[in-house]
Short mmCIF file of C-alpha atoms in Angstrom, two decimals:
data_model
loop_
_atom_site.label_atom_id
_atom_site.label_comp_id
_atom_site.label_asym_id
_atom_site.label_seq_id
_atom_site.Cartn_x
_atom_site.Cartn_y
_atom_site.Cartn_z
CA MET A 1241 25.60 2.18 -14.46
CA LEU A 1242 22.72 4.22 -13.95
CA LYS A 1243 21.79 7.61 -12.34
CA VAL A 1244 18.77 10.09 -12.49
CA LYS A 1245 19.64 13.28 -11.60
CA ASN A 1246 16.39 15.51 -10.91
CA LEU A 1247 14.85 14.50 -14.25
CA ARG A 1248 11.71 16.19 -15.38
CA THR A 1249 9.07 15.41 -18.54
CA SER A 1250 6.01 17.23 -19.57
CA TYR A 1251 3.68 16.82 -22.19
CA GLY A 1252 3.14 20.85 -22.72
CA LYS A 1253 1.91 22.58 -19.62
CA ASN A 1254 0.69 18.73 -18.10
CA GLU A 1255 4.70 18.31 -15.60
CA ILE A 1256 5.14 14.42 -15.55
CA LEU A 1257 8.11 13.52 -13.44
CA LYS A 1258 8.91 16.25 -11.43
CA GLY A 1259 12.59 15.90 -10.46
CA LEU A 1260 13.81 12.00 -9.78
CA ASP A 1261 16.75 11.82 -8.13
CA PHE A 1262 17.83 7.48 -8.25
CA GLU A 1263 20.98 4.96 -9.55
CA VAL A 1264 20.95 1.44 -10.89
CA SER A 1265 24.13 -0.36 -9.76
CA LYS A 1266 25.26 -2.40 -11.98
CA GLU A 1267 23.49 -6.31 -11.01
CA ASP A 1268 20.57 -4.07 -9.55
CA ILE A 1269 16.92 -4.97 -10.62
CA VAL A 1270 15.20 -1.62 -9.05
CA ALA A 1271 11.83 -1.76 -9.01
CA VAL A 1272 9.41 1.09 -10.45
CA ILE A 1273 5.72 0.61 -8.22
CA GLY A 1274 2.72 3.06 -8.43
CA GLU A 1275 -0.38 3.30 -9.72
CA SER A 1276 -1.02 4.01 -13.24
CA GLY A 1277 -0.48 7.34 -14.48
CA THR A 1278 2.02 7.81 -11.76
CA GLY A 1279 5.11 8.24 -14.79
CA LYS A 1280 6.60 5.50 -14.58
CA THR A 1281 6.32 4.11 -19.33
CA THR A 1282 7.17 7.60 -19.67
CA LEU A 1283 10.43 7.50 -17.40
CA ALA A 1284 11.26 4.46 -18.88
CA LEU A 1285 10.66 6.10 -21.96
CA ALA A 1286 12.93 8.95 -20.86
CA ILE A 1287 15.68 7.04 -20.36
CA MET A 1288 15.98 5.40 -23.70
CA GLY A 1289 15.30 8.57 -25.48
CA LEU A 1290 12.11 7.85 -27.00
CA LEU A 1291 9.71 10.93 -25.28
CA ARG A 1292 10.17 13.08 -28.90
CA TYR A 1293 8.54 10.88 -30.88
CA GLN A 1294 5.86 10.93 -28.14
CA GLN A 1295 4.51 14.34 -28.71
CA ASP A 1296 5.92 17.31 -30.24
CA ASN A 1297 5.69 19.66 -27.17
CA VAL A 1298 7.52 17.02 -24.90
CA LYS A 1299 9.91 19.36 -22.84
CA ILE A 1300 13.01 17.09 -20.41
CA SER A 1301 15.94 18.65 -17.96
CA GLY A 1302 17.70 16.95 -15.51
CA GLU A 1303 19.51 14.20 -16.49
CA ILE A 1304 19.99 10.79 -17.30
CA VAL A 1305 23.78 9.38 -16.84
CA PHE A 1306 25.44 5.71 -18.41
CA ASN A 1307 28.47 5.25 -17.77
CA GLY A 1308 29.55 9.05 -17.07
CA ILE A 1309 27.23 9.93 -20.04
CA ASP A 1310 24.58 11.95 -20.20
CA LEU A 1311 21.87 10.61 -22.82
CA SER A 1312 19.79 13.85 -22.37
CA ARG A 1313 22.13 15.15 -24.61
CA LEU A 1314 23.45 12.88 -27.36
CA LYS A 1315 21.74 13.08 -31.29
CA GLU A 1316 19.61 10.56 -32.17
CA ASP A 1317 22.60 9.67 -34.02
CA GLU A 1318 24.01 8.95 -31.20
CA LEU A 1319 21.51 6.93 -28.89
CA LYS A 1320 21.33 4.54 -32.01
CA LYS A 1321 24.70 3.59 -30.92
CA ILE A 1322 23.44 2.36 -27.57
CA ARG A 1323 20.67 1.47 -28.09
CA TRP A 1324 19.18 -2.23 -28.07
CA SER A 1325 23.63 -2.96 -27.01
CA LYS A 1326 24.02 -0.99 -24.54
CA ILE A 1327 20.62 -0.22 -23.22
CA SER A 1328 17.47 -2.08 -24.55
CA ILE A 1329 13.83 -2.24 -23.67
CA VAL A 1330 10.60 -4.12 -23.60
CA PHE A 1331 7.72 -1.73 -24.10
CA GLN A 1332 4.73 -2.53 -22.51
CA ASN A 1333 1.79 -2.84 -25.68
CA VAL A 1334 4.02 -5.77 -27.50
CA ASP A 1335 0.87 -5.60 -29.48
CA ASN A 1336 1.40 -1.93 -30.71
CA ILE A 1337 5.06 -3.04 -30.91
CA LEU A 1338 5.29 -6.31 -32.89
CA ASN A 1339 5.06 -5.63 -37.14
CA PRO A 1340 2.17 -8.38 -37.39
CA VAL A 1341 3.47 -8.53 -41.28
CA ILE A 1342 6.19 -10.50 -40.51
CA PRO A 1343 7.92 -13.45 -38.18
CA VAL A 1344 9.28 -12.84 -35.34
CA PHE A 1345 12.41 -15.02 -36.13
CA LYS A 1346 13.36 -11.83 -38.78
CA GLN A 1347 12.18 -9.31 -35.71
CA ILE A 1348 15.02 -10.09 -33.75
CA LYS A 1349 17.42 -10.40 -36.37
CA GLU A 1350 16.52 -6.92 -37.50
CA ILE A 1351 18.01 -6.05 -34.14
CA LEU A 1352 20.60 -8.74 -33.48
CA ASN A 1353 21.80 -7.12 -37.28
CA SER A 1354 23.60 -9.69 -38.77
CA ASN A 1355 23.60 -10.99 -41.95
CA ASP A 1356 23.27 -14.92 -40.67
CA GLY A 1357 22.13 -14.83 -36.37
CA THR A 1358 20.16 -18.38 -36.57
CA SER A 1359 22.29 -20.07 -34.35
CA ILE A 1360 22.50 -16.86 -31.73
CA ILE A 1361 18.51 -16.47 -32.46
CA ASN A 1362 17.88 -20.11 -31.74
CA ASP A 1363 19.86 -20.49 -28.63
CA MET A 1364 17.96 -17.50 -26.97
CA LEU A 1365 14.30 -18.97 -27.65
CA GLU A 1366 15.64 -21.73 -25.94
CA LYS A 1367 16.84 -19.55 -23.08
CA MET A 1368 12.41 -18.02 -23.34
CA ASP A 1369 11.88 -21.61 -23.50
CA PHE A 1370 10.31 -20.89 -26.81
CA PRO A 1371 9.55 -23.36 -29.56
CA VAL A 1372 12.09 -23.04 -32.04
CA SER A 1373 9.15 -24.64 -34.60
CA ARG A 1374 7.44 -21.24 -33.94
CA ALA A 1375 10.29 -19.03 -34.18
CA TYR A 1376 8.34 -17.80 -37.80
CA ALA A 1377 5.10 -17.30 -36.96
CA TYR A 1378 3.15 -13.94 -37.01
CA PRO A 1379 3.28 -12.21 -33.49
CA TYR A 1380 -1.12 -12.81 -34.08
CA GLN A 1381 -0.14 -16.81 -33.79
CA LEU A 1382 1.04 -16.24 -31.19
CA SER A 1383 -0.23 -15.98 -27.17
CA MET A 1384 0.70 -13.29 -24.91
CA GLY A 1385 2.74 -14.96 -22.59
CA GLU A 1386 5.18 -16.17 -26.38
CA LYS A 1387 5.07 -12.74 -27.09
CA GLN A 1388 6.18 -10.90 -24.48
CA LYS A 1389 9.13 -13.80 -24.93
CA VAL A 1390 9.70 -13.14 -28.18
CA MET A 1391 10.08 -9.12 -27.44
CA LEU A 1392 12.43 -10.13 -23.90
CA ALA A 1393 14.45 -12.36 -26.97
CA MET A 1394 14.87 -8.87 -28.63
CA ALA A 1395 16.31 -6.91 -24.91
CA TYR A 1396 18.24 -9.58 -24.10
CA ILE A 1397 19.76 -11.01 -27.87
CA LEU A 1398 23.21 -8.22 -27.68
CA ASN A 1399 23.61 -8.56 -24.27
CA PRO A 1400 23.42 -4.99 -23.27
CA GLU A 1401 24.32 -3.82 -19.54
CA PHE A 1402 21.81 -1.78 -18.87
CA VAL A 1403 17.88 -2.93 -19.55
CA ILE A 1404 14.83 -1.32 -19.19
CA LEU A 1405 11.29 -4.19 -18.52
CA ASP A 1406 7.95 -1.87 -18.81
CA GLU A 1407 5.07 -4.11 -16.94
CA PRO A 1408 6.57 -7.20 -18.54
CA THR A 1409 4.07 -9.80 -16.97
CA SER A 1410 1.10 -7.70 -17.56
CA ALA A 1411 -2.16 -9.77 -18.25
CA LEU A 1412 -0.44 -13.00 -18.25
CA ASP A 1413 -1.98 -16.17 -16.18
CA PHE A 1414 -0.62 -17.51 -13.38
CA GLU A 1415 1.52 -19.98 -14.98
CA SER A 1416 3.07 -18.16 -17.76
CA LYS A 1417 3.65 -15.31 -15.85
CA ASN A 1418 5.83 -17.15 -13.04
CA ASN A 1419 7.97 -18.78 -15.84
CA LEU A 1420 9.04 -15.93 -17.14
CA ILE A 1421 9.70 -14.39 -13.66
CA LYS A 1422 12.30 -17.21 -13.88
CA ILE A 1423 13.48 -16.13 -17.19
CA ILE A 1424 14.15 -12.53 -16.32
CA LYS A 1425 15.93 -13.80 -13.54
CA GLU A 1426 18.35 -16.51 -14.87
CA LEU A 1427 19.10 -13.66 -17.88
CA SER A 1428 19.75 -10.31 -16.01
CA SER A 1429 22.00 -12.38 -14.33
CA GLN A 1430 24.96 -9.53 -14.15
CA LYS A 1431 22.86 -6.73 -15.18
CA ALA A 1432 21.16 -3.32 -14.48
CA VAL A 1433 17.33 -3.82 -14.68
CA LEU A 1434 15.18 -1.38 -14.07
CA LEU A 1435 12.07 -2.62 -14.02
CA ALA A 1436 8.26 -0.44 -14.27
CA THR A 1437 5.13 -1.99 -12.60
CA HIS A 1438 2.16 -2.46 -11.40
CA ASP A 1439 2.19 -6.18 -10.53
CA LEU A 1440 3.68 -6.35 -7.16
CA ASP A 1441 4.36 -10.02 -6.40
CA THR A 1442 6.54 -9.47 -9.90
CA ALA A 1443 8.18 -6.88 -8.33
CA GLN A 1444 8.76 -8.83 -4.59
CA ASN A 1445 10.13 -11.77 -6.72
CA ILE A 1446 12.38 -10.05 -9.39
CA SER A 1447 13.61 -7.15 -7.40
CA ASN A 1448 16.55 -6.08 -4.52
CA LYS A 1449 14.53 -1.96 -4.48
CA THR A 1450 12.63 -0.39 -4.87
CA VAL A 1451 11.32 3.44 -5.64
CA VAL A 1452 7.74 3.96 -4.80
CA LEU A 1453 6.34 6.96 -7.65
CA TYR A 1454 3.15 9.27 -7.09
CA GLY A 1455 2.15 11.93 -9.16
CA GLY A 1456 5.82 11.49 -11.21
CA ASN A 1457 7.49 12.17 -7.64
CA ILE A 1458 9.58 9.83 -5.38
CA ILE A 1459 7.82 8.86 -2.21
CA GLU A 1460 10.08 6.12 -0.65
CA SER A 1461 12.31 3.79 -1.52
CA GLY A 1462 14.69 1.02 -0.41
CA SER A 1463 15.31 -2.40 -0.57
CA THR A 1464 12.39 -4.17 -2.03
CA LYS A 1465 12.83 -6.46 1.20
CA ASP A 1466 11.84 -3.75 3.88
CA VAL A 1467 8.98 -1.46 1.76
CA PHE A 1468 6.88 -4.20 1.25
CA THR A 1469 7.24 -5.88 4.73
CA ASN A 1470 7.22 -2.55 6.35
CA PRO A 1471 6.45 0.50 4.26
CA ARG A 1472 6.78 3.55 5.72
CA HIS A 1473 4.93 6.14 3.61
CA PRO A 1474 0.31 5.63 3.78
CA TYR A 1475 0.53 5.64 -0.14
CA THR A 1476 2.49 2.69 -0.42
CA ARG A 1477 1.07 0.56 2.66
CA GLY A 1478 -2.11 1.42 0.55
CA LEU A 1479 -0.83 0.33 -2.22
CA ILE A 1480 0.65 -3.20 -1.27
CA ARG A 1481 -2.81 -2.84 0.88
CA SER A 1482 -4.62 -2.79 -2.22
CA TYR A 1483 -2.91 -5.78 -4.11
CA PRO A 1484 -4.07 -9.84 -3.52
CA SER A 1485 -1.60 -11.88 -2.27
CA GLU A 1486 -1.22 -15.14 -1.49
CA THR A 1487 1.02 -14.48 1.44
CA ARG A 1488 -1.57 -11.66 3.23
CA THR A 1489 -4.80 -13.24 4.64
CA LYS A 1490 -6.19 -9.43 5.18
CA ASP A 1491 -9.24 -8.41 3.21
CA LEU A 1492 -8.46 -6.37 -0.16
CA GLN A 1493 -8.07 -2.41 1.76
CA GLY A 1494 -7.99 0.31 -0.95
CA ILE A 1495 -6.89 3.87 -0.86
CA LYS A 1496 -8.86 6.95 -0.15
CA GLY A 1497 -10.10 8.64 -2.90
CA ASN A 1498 -9.27 8.38 -6.69
CA PRO A 1499 -6.05 9.96 -8.18
CA GLY A 1500 -5.67 13.49 -8.74
CA PHE A 1501 -1.90 14.86 -8.11
CA THR A 1502 -1.78 18.42 -6.90
CA ASP A 1503 1.10 20.49 -7.67
CA ASN A 1504 0.61 22.53 -3.68
CA GLY A 1505 2.04 21.05 -1.28
CA CYS A 1506 2.71 17.08 -1.10
CA CYS A 1507 0.99 15.17 -4.39
CA PHE A 1508 -0.93 12.81 -1.82
CA TRP A 1509 -1.96 15.63 0.92
CA PRO A 1510 -6.16 15.01 -0.75
CA ARG A 1511 -5.77 11.25 -0.60
CA CYS A 1512 -3.85 10.92 3.39
CA THR A 1513 -5.33 10.46 5.92
CA GLN A 1514 -3.07 11.63 8.67
CA ALA A 1515 -2.09 14.91 6.19
CA ILE A 1516 -1.78 18.01 8.51
CA GLN A 1517 -1.71 21.77 7.21
CA ILE A 1518 2.99 21.62 6.63
CA CYS A 1519 0.78 18.36 3.85
CA LYS A 1520 -0.73 21.00 1.88
CA GLU A 1521 1.98 24.06 2.03
CA GLU A 1522 5.06 22.60 1.23
CA LYS A 1523 6.29 19.73 -0.37
CA PRO A 1524 8.50 17.36 1.21
CA LEU A 1525 11.36 16.79 0.74
CA LEU A 1526 12.83 13.37 -0.32
CA THR A 1527 14.89 12.37 3.57
CA GLU A 1528 17.18 9.78 3.75
CA SER A 1529 17.31 7.36 6.65
CA ASN A 1530 18.53 3.85 7.89
CA GLY A 1531 18.91 2.94 4.09
CA ARG A 1532 15.50 4.64 3.38
CA LYS A 1533 14.46 7.33 1.67
CA ILE A 1534 10.70 8.49 2.21
CA ALA A 1535 8.84 12.11 1.71
CA CYS A 1536 6.87 13.24 4.41
CA HIS A 1537 6.42 15.95 6.53
CA ARG A 1538 5.19 13.62 9.50
CA TYR A 1539 8.23 11.20 8.47
CA GLY A 1540 6.34 7.94 7.59
CA ILE A 1541 3.30 6.45 9.26
CA ILE A 1542 2.68 8.10 12.49
CA PRO A 1543 1.95 6.28 16.18
CA LEU A 1544 -1.36 6.76 17.98
CA VAL A 1545 -0.99 5.33 20.73
CA SER A 1546 2.40 4.05 22.55
CA VAL A 1547 1.41 1.35 25.09
CA SER A 1548 5.20 1.03 27.30
CA ARG A 1549 5.96 -1.34 29.76
CA ILE A 1550 2.39 -2.07 30.95
CA LYS A 1551 1.98 -4.30 34.08
CA LYS A 1552 -0.71 -5.89 35.86
CA THR A 1553 -1.72 -8.06 38.60
CA TYR A 1554 -4.44 -9.61 41.06
CA GLU A 1555 -5.30 -11.40 44.21
CA ASN A 1556 -0.74 -12.11 43.13
CA ARG A 1557 -1.62 -12.65 40.30
CA SER A 1558 0.17 -11.46 37.54
CA ILE A 1559 -1.81 -10.57 34.86
CA LEU A 1560 0.10 -8.44 32.25
CA LYS A 1561 4.10 -8.39 32.04
CA SER A 1562 5.72 -5.42 30.76
CA ILE A 1563 3.14 -5.39 27.81
CA SER A 1564 4.87 -2.83 25.43
CA PHE A 1565 3.62 -1.99 21.87
CA ASP A 1566 2.23 0.30 19.35
CA VAL A 1567 -0.66 1.31 16.80
CA TYR A 1568 -0.03 3.48 14.59
CA GLU A 1569 -2.32 5.63 11.74
CA GLY A 1570 -5.06 3.71 9.68
CA GLU A 1571 -3.97 0.02 11.26
CA THR A 1572 -5.11 -2.81 12.93
CA LEU A 1573 -3.70 -4.29 15.49
CA THR A 1574 -4.20 -7.46 16.32
CA ILE A 1575 -4.09 -8.49 20.22
CA LEU A 1576 -4.94 -12.46 20.48
CA GLY A 1577 -5.83 -14.49 23.31
CA ARG A 1578 -6.88 -17.71 25.50
CA SER A 1579 -9.89 -16.25 27.93
CA GLY A 1580 -8.96 -14.52 30.85
CA SER A 1581 -5.30 -13.73 29.15
CA GLY A 1582 -5.81 -10.24 30.10
CA LYS A 1583 -7.21 -8.47 26.36
CA THR A 1584 -9.78 -7.00 28.48
CA THR A 1585 -7.83 -5.72 31.15
CA LEU A 1586 -5.64 -4.38 28.06
CA ALA A 1587 -7.81 -2.34 26.71
CA LYS A 1588 -9.89 -1.05 29.67
CA ILE A 1589 -5.96 0.10 31.20
CA ILE A 1590 -5.70 2.44 28.05
CA MET A 1591 -8.64 4.31 28.04
CA GLY A 1592 -8.11 4.72 31.62
CA LEU A 1593 -11.55 2.83 33.46
CA ILE A 1594 -8.80 0.40 35.45
CA LYS A 1595 -4.81 1.83 36.91
CA PRO A 1596 -1.57 -0.32 35.81
CA ASP A 1597 0.94 -0.70 38.84
CA ASP A 1598 3.20 0.40 36.32
CA GLY A 1599 4.01 2.00 32.52
CA GLU A 1600 2.13 4.45 30.61
CA ILE A 1601 0.43 5.47 27.90
CA CYS A 1602 1.35 7.64 25.00
CA LEU A 1603 -1.26 9.37 22.52
CA GLU A 1604 0.06 10.94 19.28
CA ASN A 1605 3.83 11.13 20.98
CA MET A 1606 2.56 12.84 24.10
CA LYS A 1607 2.66 11.21 27.51
CA VAL A 1608 -1.36 10.46 28.87
CA THR A 1609 -1.37 11.92 32.43
CA CYS A 1610 -5.44 12.49 32.57
CA TRP A 1611 -8.29 10.71 31.19
CA ASP A 1612 -10.33 13.73 30.01
CA SER A 1613 -12.35 14.78 27.37
CA ALA A 1614 -9.66 15.24 25.41
CA PHE A 1615 -8.13 11.79 25.24
CA TYR A 1616 -11.83 10.47 24.69
CA LYS A 1617 -12.32 12.74 22.13
CA LYS A 1618 -9.79 10.82 20.06
CA VAL A 1619 -9.86 7.29 21.56
CA GLN A 1620 -13.20 5.50 21.84
CA MET A 1621 -13.94 1.80 22.82
CA ILE A 1622 -16.09 -1.03 21.17
CA PHE A 1623 -17.27 -2.75 24.39
CA GLN A 1624 -17.72 -6.37 24.27
CA ASP A 1625 -21.15 -6.92 25.55
CA THR A 1626 -23.16 -4.02 23.23
CA ARG A 1627 -26.63 -4.38 26.10
CA ALA A 1628 -24.50 -3.30 29.14
CA ALA A 1629 -22.65 -1.20 27.64
CA LEU A 1630 -25.68 0.89 25.95
CA SER A 1631 -27.85 2.19 29.31
CA HIS A 1632 -31.75 0.40 28.69
CA ARG A 1633 -32.90 4.52 29.83
CA LEU A 1634 -31.95 5.64 26.42
CA ASN A 1635 -33.14 5.78 23.76
CA ILE A 1636 -31.21 5.57 20.27
CA LEU A 1637 -30.72 8.99 19.84
CA GLU A 1638 -29.53 9.60 23.04
CA SER A 1639 -26.83 6.86 23.48
CA VAL A 1640 -25.24 7.32 19.80
CA THR A 1641 -25.43 11.28 20.80
CA GLU A 1642 -24.25 10.93 24.34
CA PRO A 1643 -20.39 11.61 23.17
CA LEU A 1644 -21.37 15.01 21.53
CA LEU A 1645 -23.70 15.91 24.49
CA ILE A 1646 -20.69 14.81 27.17
CA GLN A 1647 -18.14 17.13 24.92
CA LYS A 1648 -20.72 19.93 24.77
CA CYS A 1649 -19.61 20.53 20.96
CA LYS A 1650 -22.70 20.67 19.14
CA SER A 1651 -26.73 21.94 19.08
CA ASN A 1652 -29.07 20.08 19.85
CA GLU A 1653 -29.86 20.06 15.95
CA GLU A 1654 -26.40 19.42 14.75
CA MET A 1655 -26.01 16.48 17.16
CA VAL A 1656 -29.45 15.03 15.58
CA ASP A 1657 -27.87 15.64 12.09
CA ALA A 1658 -24.59 14.15 13.24
CA ALA A 1659 -26.63 11.30 14.70
CA LYS A 1660 -28.48 10.27 11.20
CA GLN A 1661 -24.98 10.41 9.53
CA VAL A 1662 -22.80 8.44 11.67
CA LEU A 1663 -26.31 5.55 11.41
CA SER A 1664 -26.16 6.34 8.19
CA GLU A 1665 -22.72 4.65 7.64
CA VAL A 1666 -22.44 1.87 9.41
CA GLY A 1667 -25.86 0.66 7.53
CA LEU A 1668 -28.54 2.10 9.50
CA PRO A 1669 -32.31 4.52 9.29
CA GLY A 1670 -31.99 7.51 10.83
CA SER A 1671 -36.75 7.45 10.87
CA ASP A 1672 -37.31 8.28 13.89
CA ASP A 1673 -39.33 5.51 14.31
CA PHE A 1674 -35.29 4.37 15.18
CA LEU A 1675 -33.95 6.74 16.06
CA TYR A 1676 -36.58 7.03 19.05
CA SER A 1677 -36.48 3.46 19.59
CA TYR A 1678 -35.11 1.57 22.92
CA PRO A 1679 -32.13 -1.16 22.80
CA HIS A 1680 -34.78 -3.70 23.77
CA HIS A 1681 -36.56 -3.46 19.87
CA LEU A 1682 -33.49 -3.96 18.37
CA SER A 1683 -31.86 -7.39 17.58
CA GLY A 1684 -27.78 -8.37 18.80
CA GLY A 1685 -26.32 -7.23 14.93
CA GLU A 1686 -28.53 -3.49 15.75
CA LEU A 1687 -27.11 -3.46 18.75
CA GLN A 1688 -24.20 -3.93 18.01
CA ARG A 1689 -23.50 -1.37 15.00
CA VAL A 1690 -25.49 1.60 17.15
CA VAL A 1691 -22.52 1.25 19.17
CA ILE A 1692 -19.99 1.33 16.61
CA ALA A 1693 -21.43 4.41 15.91
CA ARG A 1694 -21.91 5.76 18.76
CA ALA A 1695 -17.86 4.84 19.48
CA LEU A 1696 -17.50 7.32 15.57
CA ILE A 1697 -19.79 9.76 16.05
CA LEU A 1698 -16.48 12.00 17.62
CA SER A 1699 -14.48 10.65 14.86
CA PRO A 1700 -12.19 9.57 17.00
CA ARG A 1701 -8.36 8.56 15.73
CA VAL A 1702 -8.13 5.16 17.59
CA LEU A 1703 -10.35 2.88 18.15
CA ILE A 1704 -9.83 -0.45 20.77
CA ALA A 1705 -13.21 -2.71 19.53
CA ASP A 1706 -13.03 -5.81 22.21
CA GLU A 1707 -15.01 -9.12 20.77
CA PRO A 1708 -16.74 -6.76 18.58
CA THR A 1709 -18.27 -9.48 16.35
CA SER A 1710 -18.22 -12.74 18.72
CA ALA A 1711 -21.91 -12.35 19.57
CA LEU A 1712 -22.52 -11.96 16.01
CA ASP A 1713 -24.11 -14.40 13.59
CA PRO A 1714 -21.69 -14.90 10.59
CA SER A 1715 -24.04 -13.25 8.52
CA ILE A 1716 -23.53 -9.90 10.76
CA GLN A 1717 -20.55 -10.85 12.34
CA ALA A 1718 -19.10 -10.39 7.96
CA LYS A 1719 -20.82 -7.02 7.11
CA VAL A 1720 -19.81 -5.35 10.92
CA LEU A 1721 -15.86 -6.07 9.72
CA LYS A 1722 -16.09 -4.71 6.32
CA LEU A 1723 -18.14 -1.82 7.93
CA LEU A 1724 -14.37 -1.22 9.72
CA ASN A 1725 -11.89 -2.27 7.22
CA GLN A 1726 -14.11 0.74 5.17
CA ILE A 1727 -14.47 3.14 7.80
CA GLN A 1728 -11.01 2.57 8.59
CA GLU A 1729 -10.01 3.71 4.82
CA GLN A 1730 -11.39 6.10 4.82
CA ARG A 1731 -10.73 8.13 8.42
CA GLY A 1732 -7.44 5.89 8.98
CA LEU A 1733 -8.62 4.78 12.52
CA GLY A 1734 -6.01 3.34 14.04
CA MET A 1735 -7.89 0.22 15.35
CA LEU A 1736 -6.61 -1.90 18.69
CA PHE A 1737 -8.82 -5.07 17.77
CA ILE A 1738 -9.42 -8.04 20.02
CA THR A 1739 -10.79 -11.37 19.62
CA HIS A 1740 -10.14 -14.36 20.70
CA ASP A 1741 -10.47 -16.04 17.36
CA LEU A 1742 -8.14 -16.47 14.27
CA GLY A 1743 -10.79 -16.48 11.20
CA VAL A 1744 -11.38 -13.30 12.43
CA ALA A 1745 -7.53 -12.10 13.04
CA ARG A 1746 -6.76 -13.10 9.34
CA LYS A 1747 -9.02 -11.19 8.10
CA VAL A 1748 -8.79 -8.01 9.83
CA SER A 1749 -5.46 -7.38 11.02
CA ASP A 1750 -1.84 -6.27 9.97
CA ARG A 1751 0.23 -7.24 12.14
CA VAL A 1752 -1.00 -9.92 15.39
CA MET A 1753 0.24 -10.42 18.94
CA GLU A 1754 -0.79 -12.62 21.79
CA ILE A 1755 -0.46 -12.56 25.27
CA ASN A 1756 0.09 -15.70 26.63
CA ASN A 1757 1.08 -15.86 30.35
CA GLY A 1758 0.87 -11.90 30.53
CA ILE A 1759 4.04 -11.64 27.61
CA LEU A 1760 3.12 -9.57 24.62
CA LYS A 1761 4.74 -11.34 21.49
CA GLU A 1762 4.25 -11.03 17.50
CA LYS A 1763 2.93 -14.08 16.14
CA ILE A 1764 2.89 -14.70 12.43
CA LEU A 1765 -0.64 -16.77 10.93
CA ARG A 1766 -0.72 -19.05 8.99
#
């Protein structure tokens, strides 16, 4: 139906679309998602041949092939024969599109281009659940939802083969949006649809395929179900985390930094928490595997820790029975289980504090054979008993900087500066009074944050948090959970979060697994 090949558009020196390639087949509804400024509306206008009216210095290259005809090569009079009849569009800014001095009935009739057409228009308005009695109202007399229905009526009334919907549900209340989604689904039967939206609920409810756009580049695409349930690009995951959803219980989590696109290397690397040198130097290719396409030098979100077939027996009692899982970059995997189920034993095995009977641990795809300083520079643990985790003989400065002292990676002055910085990050003072106080001088909440600061001072890639809030009152617990969430967002930490508290698990988890009788299984929280 529609094939876009190496589509590039620019306004003067500002390139907006940077070589897009994708297809929309008959009966496909393809959602194009991304933050504002990524090029969604530019793409819609380019397909309609309307970019030339935006600015005088617009440049377009590549191909936009519709039923074998390259639309980008057609003259204006040729495009007019296709617009509305073969390809139509619902524009984003309805208040700027509808003429304020013409009744909406007459505006729909202009599209129909018929002397009469009253019955056709009335039938279409009924399909839109739009009162025919209001057909002669002016746009300013209508609600936003009613104006959106008028635009949909204009787009669908000539029964086109291909429809572009640019933010069709923006600025609508929940009930109006759901009503409009239902109408779009009914009208789009046996049609090809391109849906440009930042409303992820609309994308999930309407589309069967999704294209993720960032900085004018396609960085991921695939079936809508796969993209939303298992995002592979860090940007896609961040976008989904940023959007409030009725089905997701984890607190909202944004993307590091602000949108700012670069032409050097991967367009997303300045905000990516797993970027490496090649990401800054070379643009990744959009490669396909098992029906999914992704543009990432690291082939998607990487596993930081892989646990395989871990077994542990105490006194002829099998505690852990062939436990296997991965913790991915920037992910919080929560392990649930009642007391004595083996959660802490599993954590200590990963940390090399307990030897398993069988199985192996991999760190960044390399088998761990020696738990040395290099391992502990990348993996740190927040222990359950904070008072036992800190020596009463060491002051707070000595406790927090001890990992740096062991690693021998900083001078004394640099260690003090690093301690002050990480203490500030966890919401604690860096004054001498605090630095030279001792654990017994601090409250439980302060101690917990000191333990977190100690675990973070080496900037580890993985954090194992064993019941980090179990001993805290609700107010301090909330602050600690928000703190961990913020640090993960900024650093891309992979977190293994161990808890018996279902409420806490709901607020922090990307995935949840439960240990029961030594067996680890995926758990869905409701």
